[in-house]
C-alpha positions as protocol buffer text, in pm:
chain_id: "A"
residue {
  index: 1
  type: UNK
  ca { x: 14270 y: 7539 z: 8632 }
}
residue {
  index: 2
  type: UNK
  ca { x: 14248 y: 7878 z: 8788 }
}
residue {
  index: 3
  type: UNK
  ca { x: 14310 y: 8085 z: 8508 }
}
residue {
  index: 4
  type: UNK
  ca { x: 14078 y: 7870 z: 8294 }
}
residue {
  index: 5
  type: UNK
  ca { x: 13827 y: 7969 z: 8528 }
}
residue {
  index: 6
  type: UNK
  ca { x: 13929 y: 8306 z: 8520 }
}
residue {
  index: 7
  type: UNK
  ca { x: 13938 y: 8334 z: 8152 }
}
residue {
  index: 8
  type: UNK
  ca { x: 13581 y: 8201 z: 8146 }
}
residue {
  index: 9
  type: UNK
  ca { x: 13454 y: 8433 z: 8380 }
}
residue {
  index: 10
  type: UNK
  ca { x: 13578 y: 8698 z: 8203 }
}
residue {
  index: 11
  type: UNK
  ca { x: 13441 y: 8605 z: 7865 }
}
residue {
  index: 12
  type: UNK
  ca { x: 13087 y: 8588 z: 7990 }
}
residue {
  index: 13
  type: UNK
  ca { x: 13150 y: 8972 z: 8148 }
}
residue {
  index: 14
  type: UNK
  ca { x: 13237 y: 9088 z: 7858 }
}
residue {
  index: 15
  type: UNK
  ca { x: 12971 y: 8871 z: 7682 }
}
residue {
  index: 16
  type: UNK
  ca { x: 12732 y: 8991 z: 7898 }
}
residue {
  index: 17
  type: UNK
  ca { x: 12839 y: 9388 z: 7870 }
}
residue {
  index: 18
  type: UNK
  ca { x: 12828 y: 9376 z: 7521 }
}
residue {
  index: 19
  type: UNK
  ca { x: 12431 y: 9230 z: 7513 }
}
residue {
  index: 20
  type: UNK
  ca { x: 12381 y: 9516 z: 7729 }
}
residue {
  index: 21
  type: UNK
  ca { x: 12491 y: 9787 z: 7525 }
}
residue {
  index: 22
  type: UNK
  ca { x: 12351 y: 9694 z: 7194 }
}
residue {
  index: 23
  type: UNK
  ca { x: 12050 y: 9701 z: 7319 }
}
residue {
  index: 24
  type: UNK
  ca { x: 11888 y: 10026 z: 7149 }
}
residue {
  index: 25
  type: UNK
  ca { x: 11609 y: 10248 z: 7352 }
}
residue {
  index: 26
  type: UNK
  ca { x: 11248 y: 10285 z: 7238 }
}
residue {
  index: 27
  type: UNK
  ca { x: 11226 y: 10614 z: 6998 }
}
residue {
  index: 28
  type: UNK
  ca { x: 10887 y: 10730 z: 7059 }
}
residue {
  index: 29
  type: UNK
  ca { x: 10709 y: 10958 z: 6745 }
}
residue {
  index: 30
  type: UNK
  ca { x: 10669 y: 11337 z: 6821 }
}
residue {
  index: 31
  type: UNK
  ca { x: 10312 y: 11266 z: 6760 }
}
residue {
  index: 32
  type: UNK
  ca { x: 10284 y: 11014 z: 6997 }
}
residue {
  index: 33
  type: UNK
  ca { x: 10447 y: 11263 z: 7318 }
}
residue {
  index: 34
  type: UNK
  ca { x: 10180 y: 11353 z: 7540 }
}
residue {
  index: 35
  type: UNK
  ca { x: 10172 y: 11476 z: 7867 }
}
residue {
  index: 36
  type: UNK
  ca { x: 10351 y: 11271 z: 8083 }
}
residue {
  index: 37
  type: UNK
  ca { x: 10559 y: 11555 z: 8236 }
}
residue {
  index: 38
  type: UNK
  ca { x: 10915 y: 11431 z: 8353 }
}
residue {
  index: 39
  type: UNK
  ca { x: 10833 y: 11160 z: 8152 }
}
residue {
  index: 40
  type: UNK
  ca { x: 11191 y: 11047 z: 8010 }
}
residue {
  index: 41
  type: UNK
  ca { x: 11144 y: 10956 z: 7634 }
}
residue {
  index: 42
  type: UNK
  ca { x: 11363 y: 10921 z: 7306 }
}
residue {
  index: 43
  type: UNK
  ca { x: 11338 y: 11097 z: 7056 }
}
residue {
  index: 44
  type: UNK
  ca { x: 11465 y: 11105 z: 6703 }
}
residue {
  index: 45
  type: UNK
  ca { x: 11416 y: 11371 z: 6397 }
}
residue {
  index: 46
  type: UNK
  ca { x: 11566 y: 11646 z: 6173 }
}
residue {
  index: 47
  type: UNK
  ca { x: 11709 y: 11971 z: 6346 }
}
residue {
  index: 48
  type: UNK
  ca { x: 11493 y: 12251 z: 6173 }
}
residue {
  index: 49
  type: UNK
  ca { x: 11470 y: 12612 z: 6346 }
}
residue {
  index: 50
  type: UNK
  ca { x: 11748 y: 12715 z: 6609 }
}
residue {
  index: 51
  type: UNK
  ca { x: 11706 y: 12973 z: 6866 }
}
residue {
  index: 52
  type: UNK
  ca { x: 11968 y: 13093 z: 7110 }
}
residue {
  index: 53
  type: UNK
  ca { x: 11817 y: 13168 z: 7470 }
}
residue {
  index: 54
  type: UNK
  ca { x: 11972 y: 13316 z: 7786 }
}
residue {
  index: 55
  type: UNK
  ca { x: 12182 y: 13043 z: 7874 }
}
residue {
  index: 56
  type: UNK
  ca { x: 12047 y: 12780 z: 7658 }
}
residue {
  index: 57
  type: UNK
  ca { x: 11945 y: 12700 z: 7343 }
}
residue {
  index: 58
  type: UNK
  ca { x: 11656 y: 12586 z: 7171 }
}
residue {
  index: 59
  type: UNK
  ca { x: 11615 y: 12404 z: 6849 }
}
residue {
  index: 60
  type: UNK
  ca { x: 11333 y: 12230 z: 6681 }
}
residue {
  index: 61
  type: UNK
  ca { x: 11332 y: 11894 z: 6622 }
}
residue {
  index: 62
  type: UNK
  ca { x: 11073 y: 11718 z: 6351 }
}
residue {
  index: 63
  type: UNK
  ca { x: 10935 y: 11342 z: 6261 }
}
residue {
  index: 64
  type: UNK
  ca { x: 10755 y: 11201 z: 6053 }
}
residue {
  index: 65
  type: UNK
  ca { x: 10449 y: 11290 z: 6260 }
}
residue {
  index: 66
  type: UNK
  ca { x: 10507 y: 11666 z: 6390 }
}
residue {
  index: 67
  type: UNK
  ca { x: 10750 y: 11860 z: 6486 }
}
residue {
  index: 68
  type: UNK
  ca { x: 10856 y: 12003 z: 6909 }
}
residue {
  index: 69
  type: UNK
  ca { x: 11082 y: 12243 z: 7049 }
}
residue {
  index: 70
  type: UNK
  ca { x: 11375 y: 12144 z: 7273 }
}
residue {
  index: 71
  type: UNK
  ca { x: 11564 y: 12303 z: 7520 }
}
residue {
  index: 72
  type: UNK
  ca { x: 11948 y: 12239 z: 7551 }
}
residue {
  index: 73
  type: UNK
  ca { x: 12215 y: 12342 z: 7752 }
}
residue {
  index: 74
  type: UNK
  ca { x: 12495 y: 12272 z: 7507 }
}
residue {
  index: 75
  type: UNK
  ca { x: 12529 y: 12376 z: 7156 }
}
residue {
  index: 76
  type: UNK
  ca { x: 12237 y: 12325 z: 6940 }
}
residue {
  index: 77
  type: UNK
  ca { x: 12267 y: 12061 z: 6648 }
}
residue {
  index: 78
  type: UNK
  ca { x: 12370 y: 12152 z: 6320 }
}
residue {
  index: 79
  type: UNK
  ca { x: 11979 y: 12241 z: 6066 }
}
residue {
  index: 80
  type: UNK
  ca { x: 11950 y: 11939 z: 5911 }
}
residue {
  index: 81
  type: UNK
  ca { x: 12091 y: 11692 z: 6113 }
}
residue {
  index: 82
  type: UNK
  ca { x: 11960 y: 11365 z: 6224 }
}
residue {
  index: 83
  type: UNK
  ca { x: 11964 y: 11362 z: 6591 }
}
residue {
  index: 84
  type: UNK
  ca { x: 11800 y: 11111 z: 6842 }
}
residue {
  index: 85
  type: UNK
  ca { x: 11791 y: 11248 z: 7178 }
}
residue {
  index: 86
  type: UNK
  ca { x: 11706 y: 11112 z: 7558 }
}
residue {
  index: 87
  type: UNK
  ca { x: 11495 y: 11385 z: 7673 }
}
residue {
  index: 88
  type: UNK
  ca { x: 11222 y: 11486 z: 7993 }
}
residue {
  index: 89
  type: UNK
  ca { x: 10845 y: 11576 z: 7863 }
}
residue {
  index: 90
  type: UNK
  ca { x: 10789 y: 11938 z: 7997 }
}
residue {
  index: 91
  type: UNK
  ca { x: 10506 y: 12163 z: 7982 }
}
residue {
  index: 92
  type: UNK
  ca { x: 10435 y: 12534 z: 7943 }
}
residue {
  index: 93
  type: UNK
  ca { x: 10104 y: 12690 z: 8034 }
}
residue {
  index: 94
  type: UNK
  ca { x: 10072 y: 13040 z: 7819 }
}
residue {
  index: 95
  type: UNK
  ca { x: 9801 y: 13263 z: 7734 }
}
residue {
  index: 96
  type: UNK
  ca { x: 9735 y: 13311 z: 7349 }
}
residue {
  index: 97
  type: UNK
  ca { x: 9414 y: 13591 z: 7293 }
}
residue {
  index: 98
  type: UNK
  ca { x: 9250 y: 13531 z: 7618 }
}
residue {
  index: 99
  type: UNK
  ca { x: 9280 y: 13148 z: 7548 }
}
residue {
  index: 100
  type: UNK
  ca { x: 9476 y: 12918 z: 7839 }
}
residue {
  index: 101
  type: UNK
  ca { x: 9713 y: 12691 z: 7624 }
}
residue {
  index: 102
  type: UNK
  ca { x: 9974 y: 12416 z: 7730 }
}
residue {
  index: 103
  type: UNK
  ca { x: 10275 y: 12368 z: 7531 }
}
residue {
  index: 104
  type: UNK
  ca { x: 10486 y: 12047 z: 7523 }
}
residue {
  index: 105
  type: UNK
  ca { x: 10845 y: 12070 z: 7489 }
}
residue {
  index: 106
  type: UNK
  ca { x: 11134 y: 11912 z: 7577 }
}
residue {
  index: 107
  type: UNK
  ca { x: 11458 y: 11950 z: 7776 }
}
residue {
  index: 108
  type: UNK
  ca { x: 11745 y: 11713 z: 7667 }
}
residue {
  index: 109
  type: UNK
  ca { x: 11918 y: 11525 z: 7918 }
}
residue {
  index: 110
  type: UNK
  ca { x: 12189 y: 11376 z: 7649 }
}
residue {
  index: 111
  type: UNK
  ca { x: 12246 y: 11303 z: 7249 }
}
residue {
  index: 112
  type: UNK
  ca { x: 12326 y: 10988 z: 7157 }
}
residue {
  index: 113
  type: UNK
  ca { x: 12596 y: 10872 z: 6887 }
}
């Protein structure tokens, strides 16, 4: 009787686990990103550009509504690939001929499979 119950128990765990992990996040256009800074969003697209920075790297990842520029601290996808990404909404204020602009980008937290 005990290890009936057991068994049970751990059938609906594992039931229950599983439910959990199939469940997929919300990917969220580029076009749609706006700024929500910190926000943390997903985020899938085509690697384009690549650019290495001191101590990071930068590639630029593109939709079927626009394209954005993310900031990694691991290698950057291969150009081309299909990536979808959990990433924070960042901003950077710059100065473009005597004209205040913000910038959206993003910094990746994590890829996922």
């Amino acid at each position: 009787m005990l290890s009936r119950c057991l068994v049970g128990s751990l059938v609906f765990s594992l039931l229950s686990l599983a439910s959990c992990q199939s469940t997929s996040p919300e990917v969220i256009a580029i076009a749609a990103l706006d700024s929500k800074i910190e926000a943390s969003v997903y985020v899938q697209g085509t690697v384009r550009d690549r650019a290495p920075l001191l101590n990071q790297t930068a590639y630029q990842l593109q939709d079927n509504t626009g394209k954005i520029w993310v900031i990694t601290n691991n290698l950057a996808p291969e150009s081309g690939q299909t990536i979808t990404i959990q990433a924070k909404i960042k901003s950077k204020s710059m100065v473009l001929h005597q004209q205040r602009a913000q910038e959206l980008y993003l910094q990746e937290v994590q890829r996922l499979p």
